[in-house]
Amino acid sequence: MTKDVIALTPTMPDPMALLAGLHAGGPELGVSTSADDAVIHLCTPTGRPLVSVEAPVIVHTPGEAERLLGPQVPVPEVPFWWTEARASTAVPEAEELAGSFCGRLTLLLGGTTWPPDAATVRVVDTPDDGGVTAAPAPEGALPAVDVLTDSTAVVIVDRPVVALTAWLSDVLRTTVTSGRALHIVTPPHARLSLPLRTALTGPPNRWVVQDPEHGYYDGLSGAVLHWQDGTFAPGLDQDGEATAAEAFAPPGATGERQLTVSFRTHHAPDPDLVLGRGLEAAWRHLTGDAPAGWGTAEPINLPWSPRQLTALARDRAPHPSHLLVVGHPDRPALATLRVERTRTGVAQEVTLALGLAAGAPAPLDAIEPLAEVLVGRHGLRTMLVTLHPARADLTVPAHLEHPPAPVSFTLGAADVRAVGIDHARRTPLPHRPTPLGPVTEPALHYRFGDGADPATWADVEGLTRHLAAART
């Protein structure tokens, strides 16, 4: 199992501190780099990788370490530096080597490590590798994974929350390019962050849970899995059907819920366009405050800044940008933002999830005013709002969760015009839609309920068919 050790330090690891850490295995070990020198590999004298160290990341966002590592870890005041060391599974001593690397950083710079008991400062004796010389990785090769077959890259992780880190993002991107699936194997207690859950949507990628009593099962679907032909595949019963693992059964109700707001906006080309303003408007309407931070991976490390976000998206254009946004620790909220250039302008796709503690009311009264603001100021095309029982900390556990129920749908003015205003108003729904925006070219806001009844998806399906019929 890949063992990750993380150093959280109040100051940036300077060259002298990194050098002291890299001597954790003695002067005989070698050093190499990859990913444009963003990753340092501590290797045996013949080049066999033992520990990979990511470039330190400065974290300005309060609560990120607690969100991903748990509240038990004493965290330096923000900003602090987050340095990850990943130990190879092939050499048992590599885990202690990673702990000694991080322990030396915190000894010199202050701060703490995760896991707390992993830190040491002693020199770790590594075994002789028998003279086996590691071949250099070819250009575009996969980052270090635990198992690699012709069809699948397997990464084995043991963390409280498995997040979409820069390294895991790179692994996922490279597996897609190489035509492989990514299978992430965790123990049952691990949970996924929402950004990683979104990135893993749909086969061939999988979250594989290794349960000591029940074997392997899919953490998102519950299907029993077996390792066969170099990949994890569903185990079939006598009728050829997949079977569900007993461990996937849902726990008792906790009263916690998640409100999800998914919307798409579109703007005509404008050199002065600032991205993320629609997302910020949604955040303020639903939480009373602006987002706390944004970034391209977890931990989400940069202070919220629509202008800096816009600059990054412009630099990446014409390629799309996938960005992450997080709220303040006292009001759990996470969002993904996809920015894409279109033939007629710039599209932004937002999925914002808000965690609601047991007994906390859902801000449903804020949905229609939010829709009106997005229509009037931010070029709203569509918006769907759902509510479902789920963890308020916005992590995804390895058991069955109740499906979301729709609350409302908003159709922007351009699409209402394409459908025809009269047709868009005369729907099979029990309630007439509410017009938003200019009287001459309104958007329409359709209500389905309070998010308590998943059966109202039938109303969504009926509305979709009705609107599509006009386009046809």
PDB file of N, CA, C and O in Angstrom, residues 51-91:
ATOM      1  N   VAL A  51      11.044   6.959  -2.481  1.00  0.00           N
ATOM      2  CA  VAL A  51      10.110   7.980  -1.997  1.00  0.00           C
ATOM      3  C   VAL A  51      10.026   9.080  -3.046  1.00  0.00           C
ATOM      4  O   VAL A  51      11.045   9.505  -3.592  1.00  0.00           O
ATOM      5  N   SER A  52       8.798   9.509  -3.328  1.00  0.00           N
ATOM      6  CA  SER A  52       8.575  10.634  -4.243  1.00  0.00           C
ATOM      7  C   SER A  52       8.065  11.823  -3.438  1.00  0.00           C
ATOM      8  O   SER A  52       7.099  11.689  -2.673  1.00  0.00           O
ATOM      9  N   VAL A  53       8.689  12.970  -3.606  1.00  0.00           N
ATOM     10  CA  VAL A  53       8.345  14.177  -2.853  1.00  0.00           C
ATOM     11  C   VAL A  53       7.786  15.220  -3.808  1.00  0.00           C
ATOM     12  O   VAL A  53       8.455  15.622  -4.767  1.00  0.00           O
ATOM     13  N   GLU A  54       6.536  15.635  -3.557  1.00  0.00           N
ATOM     14  CA  GLU A  54       5.908  16.670  -4.377  1.00  0.00           C
ATOM     15  C   GLU A  54       6.478  18.041  -4.027  1.00  0.00           C
ATOM     16  O   GLU A  54       6.932  18.278  -2.898  1.00  0.00           O
ATOM     17  N   ALA A  55       6.426  18.960  -4.974  1.00  0.00           N
ATOM     18  CA  ALA A  55       6.816  20.335  -4.698  1.00  0.00           C
ATOM     19  C   ALA A  55       5.923  20.902  -3.597  1.00  0.00           C
ATOM     20  O   ALA A  55       4.707  20.685  -3.599  1.00  0.00           O
ATOM     21  N   PRO A  56       6.494  21.604  -2.612  1.00  0.00           N
ATOM     22  CA  PRO A  56       5.668  22.176  -1.534  1.00  0.00           C
ATOM     23  C   PRO A  56       4.609  23.125  -2.082  1.00  0.00           C
ATOM     24  O   PRO A  56       4.838  23.860  -3.048  1.00  0.00           O
ATOM     25  N   VAL A  57       3.445  23.094  -1.451  1.00  0.00           N
ATOM     26  CA  VAL A  57       2.320  23.950  -1.853  1.00  0.00           C
ATOM     27  C   VAL A  57       1.972  24.850  -0.675  1.00  0.00           C
ATOM     28  O   VAL A  57       1.810  24.370   0.455  1.00  0.00           O
ATOM     29  N   ILE A  58       1.851  26.145  -0.919  1.00  0.00           N
ATOM     30  CA  ILE A  58       1.448  27.060   0.139  1.00  0.00           C
ATOM     31  C   ILE A  58      -0.077  27.088   0.203  1.00  0.00           C
ATOM     32  O   ILE A  58      -0.754  27.216  -0.820  1.00  0.00           O
ATOM     33  N   VAL A  59      -0.621  26.918   1.404  1.00  0.00           N
ATOM     34  CA  VAL A  59      -2.071  26.846   1.618  1.00  0.00           C
ATOM     35  C   VAL A  59      -2.520  28.092   2.365  1.00  0.00           C
ATOM     36  O   VAL A  59      -2.124  28.314   3.514  1.00  0.00           O
ATOM     37  N   HIS A  60      -3.336  28.915   1.702  1.00  0.00           N
ATOM     38  CA  HIS A  60      -3.878  30.124   2.311  1.00  0.00           C
ATOM     39  C   HIS A  60      -5.286  29.916   2.845  1.00  0.00           C
ATOM     40  O   HIS A  60      -5.841  30.820   3.466  1.00  0.00           O
ATOM     41  N   THR A  61      -5.898  28.765   2.569  1.00  0.00           N
ATOM     42  CA  THR A  61      -7.313  28.559   2.842  1.00  0.00           C
ATOM     43  C   THR A  61      -7.522  27.935   4.215  1.00  0.00           C
ATOM     44  O   THR A  61      -7.066  26.810   4.458  1.00  0.00           O
ATOM     45  N   PRO A  62      -8.200  28.609   5.137  1.00  0.00           N
ATOM     46  CA  PRO A  62      -8.448  28.029   6.462  1.00  0.00           C
ATOM     47  C   PRO A  62      -9.288  26.758   6.363  1.00  0.00           C
ATOM     48  O   PRO A  62     -10.220  26.663   5.558  1.00  0.00           O
ATOM     49  N   GLY A  63      -8.940  25.765   7.169  1.00  0.00           N
ATOM     50  CA  GLY A  63      -9.746  24.558   7.260  1.00  0.00           C
ATOM     51  C   GLY A  63      -9.417  23.469   6.271  1.00  0.00           C
ATOM     52  O   GLY A  63      -9.976  22.371   6.357  1.00  0.00           O
ATOM     53  N   GLU A  64      -8.514  23.710   5.298  1.00  0.00           N
ATOM     54  CA  GLU A  64      -8.245  22.697   4.286  1.00  0.00           C
ATOM     55  C   GLU A  64      -7.559  21.468   4.872  1.00  0.00           C
ATOM     56  O   GLU A  64      -7.885  20.335   4.511  1.00  0.00           O
ATOM     57  N   ALA A  65      -6.595  21.662   5.760  1.00  0.00           N
ATOM     58  CA  ALA A  65      -5.914  20.505   6.350  1.00  0.00           C
ATOM     59  C   ALA A  65      -6.889  19.688   7.188  1.00  0.00           C
ATOM     60  O   ALA A  65      -6.906  18.448   7.128  1.00  0.00           O
ATOM     61  N   GLU A  66      -7.730  20.355   7.968  1.00  0.00           N
ATOM     62  CA  GLU A  66      -8.713  19.624   8.780  1.00  0.00           C
ATOM     63  C   GLU A  66      -9.727  18.899   7.897  1.00  0.00           C
ATOM     64  O   GLU A  66     -10.145  17.783   8.213  1.00  0.00           O
ATOM     65  N   ARG A  67     -10.116  19.515   6.787  1.00  0.00           N
ATOM     66  CA  ARG A  67     -11.091  18.878   5.892  1.00  0.00           C
ATOM     67  C   ARG A  67     -10.554  17.585   5.299  1.00  0.00           C
ATOM     68  O   ARG A  67     -11.289  16.606   5.158  1.00  0.00           O
ATOM     69  N   LEU A  68      -9.268  17.563   4.960  1.00  0.00           N
ATOM     70  CA  LEU A  68      -8.704  16.418   4.265  1.00  0.00           C
ATOM     71  C   LEU A  68      -7.999  15.432   5.187  1.00  0.00           C
ATOM     72  O   LEU A  68      -7.899  14.242   4.859  1.00  0.00           O
ATOM     73  N   LEU A  69      -7.496  15.880   6.344  1.00  0.00           N
ATOM     74  CA  LEU A  69      -6.713  15.017   7.223  1.00  0.00           C
ATOM     75  C   LEU A  69      -7.401  14.719   8.549  1.00  0.00           C
ATOM     76  O   LEU A  69      -6.950  13.853   9.293  1.00  0.00           O
ATOM     77  N   GLY A  70      -8.474  15.452   8.878  1.00  0.00           N
ATOM     78  CA  GLY A  70      -9.171  15.222  10.131  1.00  0.00           C
ATOM     79  C   GLY A  70      -8.847  16.292  11.151  1.00  0.00           C
ATOM     80  O   GLY A  70      -7.785  16.936  11.099  1.00  0.00           O
ATOM     81  N   PRO A  71      -9.737  16.493  12.124  1.00  0.00           N
ATOM     82  CA  PRO A  71      -9.554  17.578  13.103  1.00  0.00           C
ATOM     83  C   PRO A  71      -8.494  17.291  14.154  1.00  0.00           C
ATOM     84  O   PRO A  71      -8.138  18.185  14.916  1.00  0.00           O
ATOM     85  N   GLN A  72      -7.988  16.058  14.221  1.00  0.00           N
ATOM     86  CA  GLN A  72      -7.029  15.714  15.262  1.00  0.00           C
ATOM     87  C   GLN A  72      -5.630  16.239  14.981  1.00  0.00           C
ATOM     88  O   GLN A  72      -4.785  16.274  15.871  1.00  0.00           O
ATOM     89  N   VAL A  73      -5.356  16.642  13.749  1.00  0.00           N
ATOM     90  CA  VAL A  73      -4.004  17.068  13.381  1.00  0.00           C
ATOM     91  C   VAL A  73      -3.798  18.524  13.777  1.00  0.00           C
ATOM     92  O   VAL A  73      -4.554  19.401  13.347  1.00  0.00           O
ATOM     93  N   PRO A  74      -2.791  18.843  14.606  1.00  0.00           N
ATOM     94  CA  PRO A  74      -2.498  20.249  14.917  1.00  0.00           C
ATOM     95  C   PRO A  74      -1.906  20.934  13.694  1.00  0.00           C
ATOM     96  O   PRO A  74      -0.874  20.511  13.171  1.00  0.00           O
ATOM     97  N   VAL A  75      -2.569  21.969  13.222  1.00  0.00           N
ATOM     98  CA  VAL A  75      -2.196  22.599  11.947  1.00  0.00           C
ATOM     99  C   VAL A  75      -1.636  23.984  12.215  1.00  0.00           C
ATOM    100  O   VAL A  75      -2.181  24.737  13.023  1.00  0.00           O
ATOM    101  N   PRO A  76      -0.535  24.370  11.540  1.00  0.00           N
ATOM    102  CA  PRO A  76      -0.032  25.744  11.682  1.00  0.00           C
ATOM    103  C   PRO A  76      -1.065  26.757  11.197  1.00  0.00           C
ATOM    104  O   PRO A  76      -1.970  26.450  10.436  1.00  0.00           O
ATOM    105  N   GLU A  77      -0.913  27.996  11.641  1.00  0.00           N
ATOM    106  CA  GLU A  77      -1.775  29.079  11.159  1.00  0.00           C
ATOM    107  C   GLU A  77      -1.550  29.269   9.659  1.00  0.00           C
ATOM    108  O   GLU A  77      -0.444  29.116   9.157  1.00  0.00           O
ATOM    109  N   VAL A  78      -2.630  29.582   8.932  1.00  0.00           N
ATOM    110  CA  VAL A  78      -2.478  29.880   7.508  1.00  0.00           C
ATOM    111  C   VAL A  78      -1.789  31.234   7.353  1.00  0.00           C
ATOM    112  O   VAL A  78      -2.000  32.128   8.185  1.00  0.00           O
ATOM    113  N   PRO A  79      -0.978  31.390   6.313  1.00  0.00           N
ATOM    114  CA  PRO A  79      -0.606  30.359   5.345  1.00  0.00           C
ATOM    115  C   PRO A  79       0.452  29.411   5.898  1.00  0.00           C
ATOM    116  O   PRO A  79       1.292  29.802   6.706  1.00  0.00           O
ATOM    117  N   PHE A  80       0.381  28.145   5.449  1.00  0.00           N
ATOM    118  CA  PHE A  80       1.407  27.164   5.790  1.00  0.00           C
ATOM    119  C   PHE A  80       1.749  26.370   4.534  1.00  0.00           C
ATOM    120  O   PHE A  80       1.055  26.458   3.519  1.00  0.00           O
ATOM    121  N   TRP A  81       2.825  25.597   4.625  1.00  0.00           N
ATOM    122  CA  TRP A  81       3.310  24.838   3.465  1.00  0.00           C
ATOM    123  C   TRP A  81       2.993  23.358   3.637  1.00  0.00           C
ATOM    124  O   TRP A  81       3.191  22.786   4.701  1.00  0.00           O
ATOM    125  N   TRP A  82       2.487  22.760   2.574  1.00  0.00           N
ATOM    126  CA  TRP A  82       2.037  21.369   2.544  1.00  0.00           C
ATOM    127  C   TRP A  82       2.998  20.611   1.626  1.00  0.00           C
ATOM    128  O   TRP A  82       3.068  20.880   0.432  1.00  0.00           O
ATOM    129  N   THR A  83       3.766  19.670   2.196  1.00  0.00           N
ATOM    130  CA  THR A  83       4.731  18.897   1.418  1.00  0.00           C
ATOM    131  C   THR A  83       4.423  17.418   1.572  1.00  0.00           C
ATOM    132  O   THR A  83       4.428  16.892   2.682  1.00  0.00           O
ATOM    133  N   GLU A  84       4.144  16.721   0.454  1.00  0.00           N
ATOM    134  CA  GLU A  84       3.777  15.305   0.479  1.00  0.00           C
ATOM    135  C   GLU A  84       4.954  14.430   0.066  1.00  0.00           C
ATOM    136  O   GLU A  84       5.650  14.733  -0.901  1.00  0.00           O
ATOM    137  N   ALA A  85       5.134  13.347   0.816  1.00  0.00           N
ATOM    138  CA  ALA A  85       6.115  12.321   0.462  1.00  0.00           C
ATOM    139  C   ALA A  85       5.385  10.992   0.339  1.00  0.00           C
ATOM    140  O   ALA A  85       4.683  10.582   1.270  1.00  0.00           O
ATOM    141  N   ARG A  86       5.520  10.327  -0.810  1.00  0.00           N
ATOM    142  CA  ARG A  86       4.841   9.055  -1.058  1.00  0.00           C
ATOM    143  C   ARG A  86       5.873   7.934  -1.104  1.00  0.00           C
ATOM    144  O   ARG A  86       6.819   7.971  -1.902  1.00  0.00           O
ATOM    145  N   ALA A  87       5.676   6.947  -0.249  1.00  0.00           N
ATOM    146  CA  ALA A  87       6.613   5.831  -0.164  1.00  0.00           C
ATOM    147  C   ALA A  87       6.215   4.729  -1.138  1.00  0.00           C
ATOM    148  O   ALA A  87       5.030   4.415  -1.303  1.00  0.00           O
ATOM    149  N   SER A  88       7.205   4.103  -1.766  1.00  0.00           N
ATOM    150  CA  SER A  88       6.955   2.978  -2.662  1.00  0.00           C
ATOM    151  C   SER A  88       6.474   1.771  -1.858  1.00  0.00           C
ATOM    152  O   SER A  88       6.909   1.538  -0.732  1.00  0.00           O
ATOM    153  N   THR A  89       5.587   0.994  -2.466  1.00  0.00           N
ATOM    154  CA  THR A  89       5.117  -0.235  -1.812  1.00  0.00           C
ATOM    155  C   THR A  89       6.090  -1.382  -1.998  1.00  0.00           C
ATOM    156  O   THR A  89       5.987  -2.398  -1.318  1.00  0.00           O
ATOM    157  N   ALA A  90       7.022  -1.235  -2.919  1.00  0.00           N
ATOM    158  CA  ALA A  90       7.919  -2.345  -3.255  1.00  0.00           C
ATOM    159  C   ALA A  90       8.991  -2.567  -2.190  1.00  0.00           C
ATOM    160  O   ALA A  90       9.552  -3.661  -2.097  1.00  0.00           O
ATOM    161  N   VAL A  91       9.271  -1.551  -1.388  1.00  0.00           N
ATOM    162  CA  VAL A  91      10.333  -1.649  -0.381  1.00  0.00           C
ATOM    163  C   VAL A  91       9.727  -1.297   0.978  1.00  0.00           C
ATOM    164  O   VAL A  91       9.296  -0.158   1.179  1.00  0.00           O
TER     165      VAL A  91
END
